[in-house]
C-alpha cells in the first residue's frame, strides 16, 4: 500500500503518522481535517473507580495508554448472547469496549473507569 507522512492532532494525541488512503486519489484528502475513530487490540487492568479526572497517559509499550474516563453510553444489540457495546469517553476520545474487553465487569452509564489499552490505532471508515 502507498502511504504518505501526515501530521495529526486532537485534544489527546498528536504526532506523525503514515496516512494510507483507501483509494489512490490522495489529492482529495490534502489540507482536509479527518475525523477518526479509535480502535485497539486489547484491554487490560480494567476497573471502575471514583476518580473522574479524564486522562490518557502513554505507557512504556508502543501504542499503549492508560485511560481514565467515564461510561457515556451502553448500546445493547440483538445479537446472540445479549451482546452490548460500552462507550468510555476520556476528554475528546471515545473508546468502544465489547463484552470480551469487559470480562465480568458490567459498568453502568456514568461510572468512572480506568484501563490500559494496547495496540491503539486511529481509523476513518468513511474514507
mmCIF file of N, CA and C in Angstrom:
data_model
loop_
_atom_site.group_PDB
_atom_site.id
_atom_site.type_symbol
_atom_site.label_atom_id
_atom_site.label_comp_id
_atom_site.label_asym_id
_atom_site.label_seq_id
_atom_site.Cartn_x
_atom_site.Cartn_y
_atom_site.Cartn_z
ATOM 1 N N UNK A 1 0.836 -1.186 0.000
ATOM 2 C CA UNK A 1 0.000 0.000 0.000
ATOM 3 C C UNK A 1 0.878 1.245 0.000
ATOM 4 N N UNK A 2 0.431 2.229 -0.699
ATOM 5 C CA UNK A 2 1.128 3.503 -0.728
ATOM 6 C C UNK A 2 0.648 4.347 0.441
ATOM 7 N N UNK A 3 1.577 4.929 1.185
ATOM 8 C CA UNK A 3 1.235 5.786 2.306
ATOM 9 C C UNK A 3 1.991 7.090 2.225
ATOM 10 N N UNK A 4 1.492 8.093 2.936
ATOM 11 C CA UNK A 4 2.078 9.421 2.927
ATOM 12 C C UNK A 4 2.253 9.896 4.356
ATOM 13 N N UNK A 5 3.383 10.526 4.681
ATOM 14 C CA UNK A 5 3.530 11.064 6.040
ATOM 15 C C UNK A 5 2.519 12.178 6.270
ATOM 16 N N UNK A 6 1.921 12.188 7.445
ATOM 17 C CA UNK A 6 0.927 13.210 7.772
ATOM 18 C C UNK A 6 1.032 13.538 9.252
ATOM 19 N N UNK A 7 0.826 14.777 9.590
ATOM 20 C CA UNK A 7 0.794 15.187 10.992
ATOM 21 C C UNK A 7 -0.656 15.209 11.437
ATOM 22 N N UNK A 8 -0.933 14.655 12.601
ATOM 23 C CA UNK A 8 -2.301 14.680 13.109
ATOM 24 C C UNK A 8 -2.296 15.300 14.492
ATOM 25 N N UNK A 9 -3.443 15.831 14.879
ATOM 26 C CA UNK A 9 -3.567 16.466 16.184
ATOM 27 C C UNK A 9 -5.029 16.372 16.639
ATOM 28 N N UNK A 10 -5.203 16.065 17.907
ATOM 29 C CA UNK A 10 -6.500 16.184 18.561
ATOM 30 C C UNK A 10 -6.201 16.521 20.018
ATOM 31 N N UNK A 11 -7.212 16.595 20.834
ATOM 32 C CA UNK A 11 -7.007 17.006 22.214
ATOM 33 C C UNK A 11 -6.045 16.085 22.957
ATOM 34 N N UNK A 12 -6.144 14.789 22.720
ATOM 35 C CA UNK A 12 -5.357 13.836 23.491
ATOM 36 C C UNK A 12 -4.082 13.372 22.807
ATOM 37 N N UNK A 13 -4.056 13.360 21.496
ATOM 38 C CA UNK A 13 -2.921 12.806 20.772
ATOM 39 C C UNK A 13 -2.428 13.786 19.724
ATOM 40 N N UNK A 14 -1.145 13.726 19.426
ATOM 41 C CA UNK A 14 -0.612 14.449 18.274
ATOM 42 C C UNK A 14 0.696 13.789 17.876
ATOM 43 N N UNK A 15 1.069 13.960 16.638
ATOM 44 C CA UNK A 15 2.328 13.381 16.186
ATOM 45 C C UNK A 15 2.291 13.091 14.705
ATOM 46 N N UNK A 16 3.248 12.312 14.274
ATOM 47 C CA UNK A 16 3.340 11.937 12.868
ATOM 48 C C UNK A 16 2.791 10.542 12.675
ATOM 49 N N UNK A 17 2.135 10.329 11.562
ATOM 50 C CA UNK A 17 1.569 9.022 11.237
ATOM 51 C C UNK A 17 1.718 8.792 9.744
ATOM 52 N N UNK A 18 1.513 7.566 9.337
ATOM 53 C CA UNK A 18 1.503 7.257 7.909
ATOM 54 C C UNK A 18 0.048 7.173 7.493
ATOM 55 N N UNK A 19 -0.355 8.075 6.601
ATOM 56 C CA UNK A 19 -1.717 8.128 6.094
ATOM 57 C C UNK A 19 -1.810 7.208 4.883
ATOM 58 N N UNK A 20 -2.697 6.221 4.954
ATOM 59 C CA UNK A 20 -2.884 5.278 3.856
ATOM 60 C C UNK A 20 -4.331 5.399 3.392
ATOM 61 N N UNK A 21 -4.580 6.138 2.304
ATOM 62 C CA UNK A 21 -5.956 6.288 1.825
ATOM 63 C C UNK A 21 -6.465 4.995 1.198
ATOM 64 N N UNK A 22 -7.783 4.785 1.272
ATOM 65 C CA UNK A 22 -8.381 3.581 0.715
ATOM 66 C C UNK A 22 -8.358 3.598 -0.811
ATOM 67 N N UNK A 23 -8.305 4.768 -1.396
ATOM 68 C CA UNK A 23 -8.200 4.856 -2.851
ATOM 69 C C UNK A 23 -6.929 5.621 -3.208
ATOM 70 N N UNK A 24 -6.662 5.767 -4.476
ATOM 71 C CA UNK A 24 -5.418 6.407 -4.899
ATOM 72 C C UNK A 24 -5.566 7.905 -5.122
ATOM 73 N N UNK A 25 -6.723 8.479 -4.827
ATOM 74 C CA UNK A 25 -6.958 9.903 -5.025
ATOM 75 C C UNK A 25 -6.553 10.679 -3.779
ATOM 76 N N UNK A 26 -5.266 10.686 -3.471
ATOM 77 C CA UNK A 26 -4.780 11.334 -2.259
ATOM 78 C C UNK A 26 -5.004 12.842 -2.298
ATOM 79 N N UNK A 27 -5.069 13.441 -3.471
ATOM 80 C CA UNK A 27 -5.283 14.881 -3.592
ATOM 81 C C UNK A 27 -6.592 15.314 -2.932
ATOM 82 N N UNK A 28 -7.579 14.432 -2.921
ATOM 83 C CA UNK A 28 -8.876 14.762 -2.315
ATOM 84 C C UNK A 28 -8.774 14.940 -0.806
ATOM 85 N N UNK A 29 -7.711 14.411 -0.193
ATOM 86 C CA UNK A 29 -7.588 14.460 1.260
ATOM 87 C C UNK A 29 -6.601 15.509 1.754
ATOM 88 N N UNK A 30 -5.812 16.073 0.845
ATOM 89 C CA UNK A 30 -4.820 17.061 1.255
ATOM 90 C C UNK A 30 -5.484 18.298 1.843
ATOM 91 N N UNK A 31 -4.929 18.826 2.914
ATOM 92 C CA UNK A 31 -5.413 20.022 3.601
ATOM 93 C C UNK A 31 -6.821 19.871 4.161
ATOM 94 N N UNK A 32 -7.293 18.649 4.337
ATOM 95 C CA UNK A 32 -8.598 18.402 4.948
ATOM 96 C C UNK A 32 -8.403 17.827 6.341
ATOM 97 N N UNK A 33 -9.305 18.156 7.237
ATOM 98 C CA UNK A 33 -9.291 17.555 8.562
ATOM 99 C C UNK A 33 -10.094 16.268 8.499
ATOM 100 N N UNK A 34 -9.554 15.209 9.083
ATOM 101 C CA UNK A 34 -10.199 13.906 9.025
ATOM 102 C C UNK A 34 -10.586 13.494 10.439
ATOM 103 N N UNK A 35 -11.863 13.184 10.651
ATOM 104 C CA UNK A 35 -12.313 12.665 11.939
ATOM 105 C C UNK A 35 -11.995 11.180 11.990
ATOM 106 N N UNK A 36 -11.436 10.730 13.103
ATOM 107 C CA UNK A 36 -11.044 9.333 13.213
ATOM 108 C C UNK A 36 -11.715 8.662 14.402
ATOM 109 N N UNK A 37 -11.804 7.348 14.316
ATOM 110 C CA UNK A 37 -12.286 6.534 15.420
ATOM 111 C C UNK A 37 -11.091 5.802 16.012
ATOM 112 N N UNK A 38 -11.187 5.482 17.287
ATOM 113 C CA UNK A 38 -10.110 4.773 17.981
ATOM 114 C C UNK A 38 -10.424 3.284 17.987
ATOM 115 N N UNK A 39 -9.428 2.492 17.624
ATOM 116 C CA UNK A 39 -9.542 1.038 17.701
ATOM 117 C C UNK A 39 -8.403 0.526 18.581
ATOM 118 N N UNK A 40 -8.538 -0.682 19.069
ATOM 119 C CA UNK A 40 -7.494 -1.256 19.919
ATOM 120 C C UNK A 40 -7.445 -2.765 19.730
ATOM 121 N N UNK A 41 -6.288 -3.334 20.092
ATOM 122 C CA UNK A 41 -6.126 -4.781 20.014
ATOM 123 C C UNK A 41 -6.572 -5.466 21.292
ATOM 124 N N UNK A 42 -6.280 -4.840 22.452
ATOM 125 C CA UNK A 42 -6.666 -5.459 23.721
ATOM 126 C C UNK A 42 -6.757 -4.414 24.826
ATOM 127 N N UNK A 43 -7.422 -4.830 25.899
ATOM 128 C CA UNK A 43 -7.616 -4.013 27.103
ATOM 129 C C UNK A 43 -7.120 -4.836 28.293
ATOM 130 N N UNK A 44 -6.441 -4.176 29.246
ATOM 131 C CA UNK A 44 -6.039 -4.857 30.482
ATOM 132 C C UNK A 44 -6.247 -3.909 31.658
ATOM 133 N N UNK A 45 -6.142 -4.448 32.854
ATOM 134 C CA UNK A 45 -6.238 -3.665 34.102
ATOM 135 C C UNK A 45 -7.522 -2.843 34.171
ATOM 136 N N UNK A 46 -8.613 -3.394 33.705
ATOM 137 C CA UNK A 46 -9.902 -2.698 33.671
ATOM 138 C C UNK A 46 -10.535 -2.679 35.057
ATOM 139 N N UNK A 47 -10.993 -1.501 35.484
ATOM 140 C CA UNK A 47 -11.674 -1.388 36.778
ATOM 141 C C UNK A 47 -12.526 -0.111 36.802
ATOM 142 N N UNK A 48 -13.528 -0.136 37.644
ATOM 143 C CA UNK A 48 -14.288 1.084 37.896
ATOM 144 C C UNK A 48 -13.585 1.815 39.029
ATOM 145 N N UNK A 49 -13.817 3.108 39.126
ATOM 146 C CA UNK A 49 -13.148 3.887 40.153
ATOM 147 C C UNK A 49 -13.963 5.104 40.527
ATOM 148 N N UNK A 50 -13.403 5.909 41.397
ATOM 149 C CA UNK A 50 -14.074 7.121 41.845
ATOM 150 C C UNK A 50 -13.474 8.375 41.217
ATOM 151 N N UNK A 51 -12.269 8.266 40.659
ATOM 152 C CA UNK A 51 -11.586 9.427 40.089
ATOM 153 C C UNK A 51 -12.196 9.775 38.743
ATOM 154 N N UNK A 52 -12.786 10.949 38.630
ATOM 155 C CA UNK A 52 -13.468 11.357 37.405
ATOM 156 C C UNK A 52 -12.617 12.255 36.511
ATOM 157 N N UNK A 53 -11.338 12.410 36.841
ATOM 158 C CA UNK A 53 -10.455 13.211 36.002
ATOM 159 C C UNK A 53 -10.119 12.416 34.741
ATOM 160 N N UNK A 54 -10.543 12.919 33.578
ATOM 161 C CA UNK A 54 -10.253 12.243 32.316
ATOM 162 C C UNK A 54 -8.775 12.378 32.002
ATOM 163 N N UNK A 55 -8.178 11.268 31.553
ATOM 164 C CA UNK A 55 -6.749 11.284 31.322
ATOM 165 C C UNK A 55 -6.372 10.148 30.371
ATOM 166 N N UNK A 56 -5.428 10.419 29.478
ATOM 167 C CA UNK A 56 -4.829 9.392 28.630
ATOM 168 C C UNK A 56 -3.324 9.593 28.714
ATOM 169 N N UNK A 57 -2.637 8.590 29.264
ATOM 170 C CA UNK A 57 -1.203 8.704 29.522
ATOM 171 C C UNK A 57 -0.477 7.591 28.775
ATOM 172 N N UNK A 58 0.557 7.927 27.996
ATOM 173 C CA UNK A 58 1.307 6.877 27.286
ATOM 174 C C UNK A 58 1.982 5.925 28.266
ATOM 175 N N UNK A 59 2.010 4.645 27.911
ATOM 176 C CA UNK A 59 2.732 3.628 28.665
ATOM 177 C C UNK A 59 4.052 3.333 27.951
ATOM 178 N N UNK A 60 4.910 2.549 28.575
ATOM 179 C CA UNK A 60 6.224 2.246 28.000
ATOM 180 C C UNK A 60 6.107 1.443 26.702
ATOM 181 N N UNK A 61 5.097 0.597 26.604
ATOM 182 C CA UNK A 61 4.884 -0.222 25.411
ATOM 183 C C UNK A 61 4.304 0.644 24.283
ATOM 184 N N UNK A 62 4.858 0.542 23.080
ATOM 185 C CA UNK A 62 4.382 1.334 21.940
ATOM 186 C C UNK A 62 2.894 1.095 21.699
ATOM 187 N N UNK A 63 2.170 2.157 21.388
ATOM 188 C CA UNK A 63 0.739 2.128 21.076
ATOM 189 C C UNK A 63 -0.113 1.698 22.265
ATOM 190 N N UNK A 64 0.400 1.878 23.476
ATOM 191 C CA UNK A 64 -0.330 1.518 24.693
ATOM 192 C C UNK A 64 -0.496 2.754 25.574
ATOM 193 N N UNK A 65 -1.681 2.872 26.198
ATOM 194 C CA UNK A 65 -2.010 4.046 27.004
ATOM 195 C C UNK A 65 -2.827 3.637 28.215
ATOM 196 N N UNK A 66 -2.648 4.357 29.310
ATOM 197 C CA UNK A 66 -3.526 4.220 30.466
ATOM 198 C C UNK A 66 -4.644 5.235 30.284
ATOM 199 N N UNK A 67 -5.880 4.782 30.370
ATOM 200 C CA UNK A 67 -7.053 5.628 30.119
ATOM 201 C C UNK A 67 -7.880 5.739 31.385
ATOM 202 N N UNK A 68 -8.272 6.957 31.706
ATOM 203 C CA UNK A 68 -9.214 7.206 32.794
ATOM 204 C C UNK A 68 -10.342 8.039 32.192
ATOM 205 N N UNK A 69 -11.558 7.524 32.259
ATOM 206 C CA UNK A 69 -12.687 8.222 31.651
ATOM 207 C C UNK A 69 -13.991 7.856 32.310
ATOM 208 N N UNK A 70 -15.059 8.031 31.554
ATOM 209 C CA UNK A 70 -16.405 7.834 32.088
ATOM 210 C C UNK A 70 -17.261 7.111 31.058
ATOM 211 N N UNK A 71 -18.086 6.173 31.530
ATOM 212 C CA UNK A 71 -19.013 5.471 30.646
ATOM 213 C C UNK A 71 -20.104 6.451 30.241
ATOM 214 N N UNK A 72 -20.171 6.754 28.944
ATOM 215 C CA UNK A 72 -21.160 7.713 28.440
ATOM 216 C C UNK A 72 -22.396 7.034 27.885
ATOM 217 N N UNK A 73 -22.226 5.820 27.334
ATOM 218 C CA UNK A 73 -23.369 5.154 26.719
ATOM 219 C C UNK A 73 -23.121 3.654 26.687
ATOM 220 N N UNK A 74 -24.199 2.892 26.820
ATOM 221 C CA UNK A 74 -24.160 1.449 26.655
ATOM 222 C C UNK A 74 -25.200 1.104 25.608
ATOM 223 N N UNK A 75 -24.772 0.415 24.568
ATOM 224 C CA UNK A 75 -25.655 0.057 23.467
ATOM 225 C C UNK A 75 -25.874 -1.448 23.482
ATOM 226 N N UNK A 76 -27.139 -1.870 23.548
ATOM 227 C CA UNK A 76 -27.473 -3.299 23.543
ATOM 228 C C UNK A 76 -27.799 -3.714 22.118
ATOM 229 N N UNK A 77 -27.311 -4.879 21.735
ATOM 230 C CA UNK A 77 -27.518 -5.389 20.385
ATOM 231 C C UNK A 77 -28.442 -6.595 20.429
ATOM 232 N N UNK A 78 -29.049 -6.878 19.290
ATOM 233 C CA UNK A 78 -29.932 -8.040 19.201
ATOM 234 C C UNK A 78 -29.159 -9.289 18.779
ATOM 235 N N UNK A 79 -27.835 -9.229 18.889
ATOM 236 C CA UNK A 79 -27.016 -10.382 18.531
ATOM 237 C C UNK A 79 -27.192 -11.490 19.563
ATOM 238 N N UNK A 80 -26.777 -12.709 19.223
ATOM 239 C CA UNK A 80 -26.877 -13.809 20.195
ATOM 240 C C UNK A 80 -26.120 -13.498 21.480
ATOM 241 N N UNK A 81 -26.591 -14.069 22.559
ATOM 242 C CA UNK A 81 -25.967 -13.964 23.883
ATOM 243 C C UNK A 81 -26.005 -12.548 24.447
ATOM 244 N N UNK A 82 -26.937 -11.688 24.017
ATOM 245 C CA UNK A 82 -27.123 -10.371 24.627
ATOM 246 C C UNK A 82 -25.917 -9.468 24.542
ATOM 247 N N UNK A 83 -25.250 -9.425 23.422
ATOM 248 C CA UNK A 83 -24.053 -8.604 23.277
ATOM 249 C C UNK A 83 -24.369 -7.132 23.513
ATOM 250 N N UNK A 84 -23.386 -6.391 23.981
ATOM 251 C CA UNK A 84 -23.545 -4.968 24.195
ATOM 252 C C UNK A 84 -22.207 -4.278 23.981
ATOM 253 N N UNK A 85 -22.272 -2.996 23.668
ATOM 254 C CA UNK A 85 -21.071 -2.191 23.480
ATOM 255 C C UNK A 85 -21.099 -1.082 24.511
ATOM 256 N N UNK A 86 -19.982 -0.860 25.175
ATOM 257 C CA UNK A 86 -19.852 0.180 26.190
ATOM 258 C C UNK A 86 -18.904 1.244 25.661
ATOM 259 N N UNK A 87 -19.339 2.501 25.680
ATOM 260 C CA UNK A 87 -18.541 3.610 25.184
ATOM 261 C C UNK A 87 -17.980 4.402 26.367
ATOM 262 N N UNK A 88 -16.650 4.441 26.466
ATOM 263 C CA UNK A 88 -15.981 5.170 27.532
ATOM 264 C C UNK A 88 -15.317 6.393 26.914
ATOM 265 N N UNK A 89 -15.615 7.568 27.460
ATOM 266 C CA UNK A 89 -15.083 8.827 26.933
ATOM 267 C C UNK A 89 -14.042 9.372 27.898
ATOM 268 N N UNK A 90 -12.889 9.747 27.342
ATOM 269 C CA UNK A 90 -11.821 10.400 28.104
ATOM 270 C C UNK A 90 -11.451 11.655 27.327
ATOM 271 N N UNK A 91 -11.901 12.806 27.795
ATOM 272 C CA UNK A 91 -11.696 14.044 27.044
ATOM 273 C C UNK A 91 -12.468 13.988 25.743
ATOM 274 N N UNK A 92 -11.795 14.184 24.615
ATOM 275 C CA UNK A 92 -12.437 14.110 23.302
ATOM 276 C C UNK A 92 -12.316 12.732 22.667
ATOM 277 N N UNK A 93 -11.704 11.782 23.357
ATOM 278 C CA UNK A 93 -11.500 10.445 22.801
ATOM 279 C C UNK A 93 -12.567 9.495 23.324
ATOM 280 N N UNK A 94 -13.150 8.693 22.424
ATOM 281 C CA UNK A 94 -14.160 7.710 22.803
ATOM 282 C C UNK A 94 -13.645 6.313 22.495
ATOM 283 N N UNK A 95 -13.679 5.443 23.481
ATOM 284 C CA UNK A 95 -13.220 4.065 23.344
ATOM 285 C C UNK A 95 -14.427 3.142 23.348
ATOM 286 N N UNK A 96 -14.474 2.209 22.421
ATOM 287 C CA UNK A 96 -15.574 1.263 22.278
ATOM 288 C C UNK A 96 -15.136 -0.069 22.868
ATOM 289 N N UNK A 97 -15.804 -0.489 23.938
ATOM 290 C CA UNK A 97 -15.437 -1.734 24.625
ATOM 291 C C UNK A 97 -16.514 -2.783 24.403
ATOM 292 N N UNK A 98 -16.094 -3.976 24.038
ATOM 293 C CA UNK A 98 -17.016 -5.088 23.829
ATOM 294 C C UNK A 98 -17.158 -5.887 25.124
ATOM 295 N N UNK A 99 -18.047 -6.867 25.112
ATOM 296 C CA UNK A 99 -18.172 -7.746 26.272
ATOM 297 C C UNK A 99 -16.865 -8.489 26.527
ATOM 298 N N UNK A 100 -16.167 -8.863 25.469
ATOM 299 C CA UNK A 100 -14.877 -9.542 25.633
ATOM 300 C C UNK A 100 -13.870 -8.633 26.343
ATOM 301 N N UNK A 101 -13.878 -7.328 26.017
ATOM 302 C CA UNK A 101 -12.993 -6.374 26.691
ATOM 303 C C UNK A 101 -13.337 -6.259 28.170
ATOM 304 N N UNK A 102 -14.631 -6.282 28.489
ATOM 305 C CA UNK A 102 -15.095 -6.048 29.856
ATOM 306 C C UNK A 102 -14.928 -7.254 30.777
ATOM 307 N N UNK A 103 -14.842 -8.453 30.221
ATOM 308 C CA UNK A 103 -14.776 -9.642 31.069
ATOM 309 C C UNK A 103 -16.028 -9.744 31.920
ATOM 310 N N UNK A 104 -15.883 -9.881 33.229
ATOM 311 C CA UNK A 104 -17.035 -9.991 34.140
ATOM 312 C C UNK A 104 -17.544 -8.642 34.621
ATOM 313 N N UNK A 105 -16.857 -7.562 34.294
ATOM 314 C CA UNK A 105 -17.241 -6.228 34.756
ATOM 315 C C UNK A 105 -18.422 -5.714 33.935
ATOM 316 N N UNK A 106 -19.458 -5.194 34.594
ATOM 317 C CA UNK A 106 -20.623 -4.639 33.914
ATOM 318 C C UNK A 106 -20.877 -3.225 34.440
ATOM 319 N N UNK A 107 -20.142 -2.241 33.924
ATOM 320 C CA UNK A 107 -20.334 -0.867 34.393
ATOM 321 C C UNK A 107 -21.666 -0.297 33.928
ATOM 322 N N UNK A 108 -22.092 0.761 34.590
ATOM 323 C CA UNK A 108 -23.315 1.480 34.225
ATOM 324 C C UNK A 108 -22.947 2.840 33.658
ATOM 325 N N UNK A 109 -23.883 3.436 32.945
ATOM 326 C CA UNK A 109 -23.658 4.783 32.423
ATOM 327 C C UNK A 109 -23.344 5.723 33.573
ATOM 328 N N UNK A 110 -22.320 6.550 33.376
ATOM 329 C CA UNK A 110 -21.892 7.498 34.399
ATOM 330 C C UNK A 110 -20.770 6.991 35.285
ATOM 331 N N UNK A 111 -20.490 5.686 35.246
ATOM 332 C CA UNK A 111 -19.399 5.137 36.063
ATOM 333 C C UNK A 111 -18.046 5.646 35.576
ATOM 334 N N UNK A 112 -17.153 5.920 36.507
ATOM 335 C CA UNK A 112 -15.768 6.243 36.170
ATOM 336 C C UNK A 112 -15.039 4.924 35.935
ATOM 337 N N UNK A 113 -14.178 4.889 34.902
ATOM 338 C CA UNK A 113 -13.446 3.669 34.578
ATOM 339 C C UNK A 113 -11.989 3.973 34.291
ATOM 340 N N UNK A 114 -11.147 2.975 34.547
ATOM 341 C CA UNK A 114 -9.727 3.042 34.194
ATOM 342 C C UNK A 114 -9.349 1.742 33.524
ATOM 343 N N UNK A 115 -8.454 1.816 32.549
ATOM 344 C CA UNK A 115 -7.946 0.621 31.891
ATOM 345 C C UNK A 115 -6.706 0.983 31.079
ATOM 346 N N UNK A 116 -5.963 -0.056 30.710
ATOM 347 C CA UNK A 116 -4.836 0.105 29.802
ATOM 348 C C UNK A 116 -5.270 -0.414 28.445
ATOM 349 N N UNK A 117 -5.042 0.383 27.418
ATOM 350 C CA UNK A 117 -5.386 -0.005 26.051
ATOM 351 C C UNK A 117 -4.090 -0.316 25.315
ATOM 352 N N UNK A 118 -4.087 -1.412 24.544
ATOM 353 C CA UNK A 118 -2.889 -1.859 23.833
ATOM 354 C C UNK A 118 -3.196 -1.951 22.339
ATOM 355 N N UNK A 119 -2.215 -1.630 21.519
ATOM 356 C CA UNK A 119 -2.405 -1.678 20.073
ATOM 357 C C UNK A 119 -3.366 -0.620 19.570
ATOM 358 N N UNK A 120 -3.284 0.578 20.125
ATOM 359 C CA UNK A 120 -4.192 1.661 19.741
ATOM 360 C C UNK A 120 -3.925 2.072 18.294
ATOM 361 N N UNK A 121 -4.985 2.265 17.542
ATOM 362 C CA UNK A 121 -4.870 2.762 16.168
ATOM 363 C C UNK A 121 -6.018 3.724 15.904
ATOM 364 N N UNK A 122 -5.838 4.574 14.921
ATOM 365 C CA UNK A 122 -6.844 5.560 14.534
ATOM 366 C C UNK A 122 -7.357 5.205 13.139
ATOM 367 N N UNK A 123 -8.675 5.187 12.963
ATOM 368 C CA UNK A 123 -9.291 4.782 11.697
ATOM 369 C C UNK A 123 -10.359 5.764 11.271
ATOM 370 N N UNK A 124 -10.482 5.935 9.983
ATOM 371 C CA UNK A 124 -11.616 6.659 9.419
ATOM 372 C C UNK A 124 -12.271 5.725 8.433
ATOM 373 N N UNK A 125 -13.382 5.114 8.828
ATOM 374 C CA UNK A 125 -14.037 4.133 7.984
ATOM 375 C C UNK A 125 -14.753 4.762 6.804
ATOM 376 N N UNK A 126 -14.950 6.074 6.813
ATOM 377 C CA UNK A 126 -15.672 6.712 5.709
ATOM 378 C C UNK A 126 -14.788 6.980 4.513
ATOM 379 N N UNK A 127 -13.456 6.865 4.697
ATOM 380 C CA UNK A 127 -12.557 7.109 3.562
ATOM 381 C C UNK A 127 -12.421 5.850 2.744
#
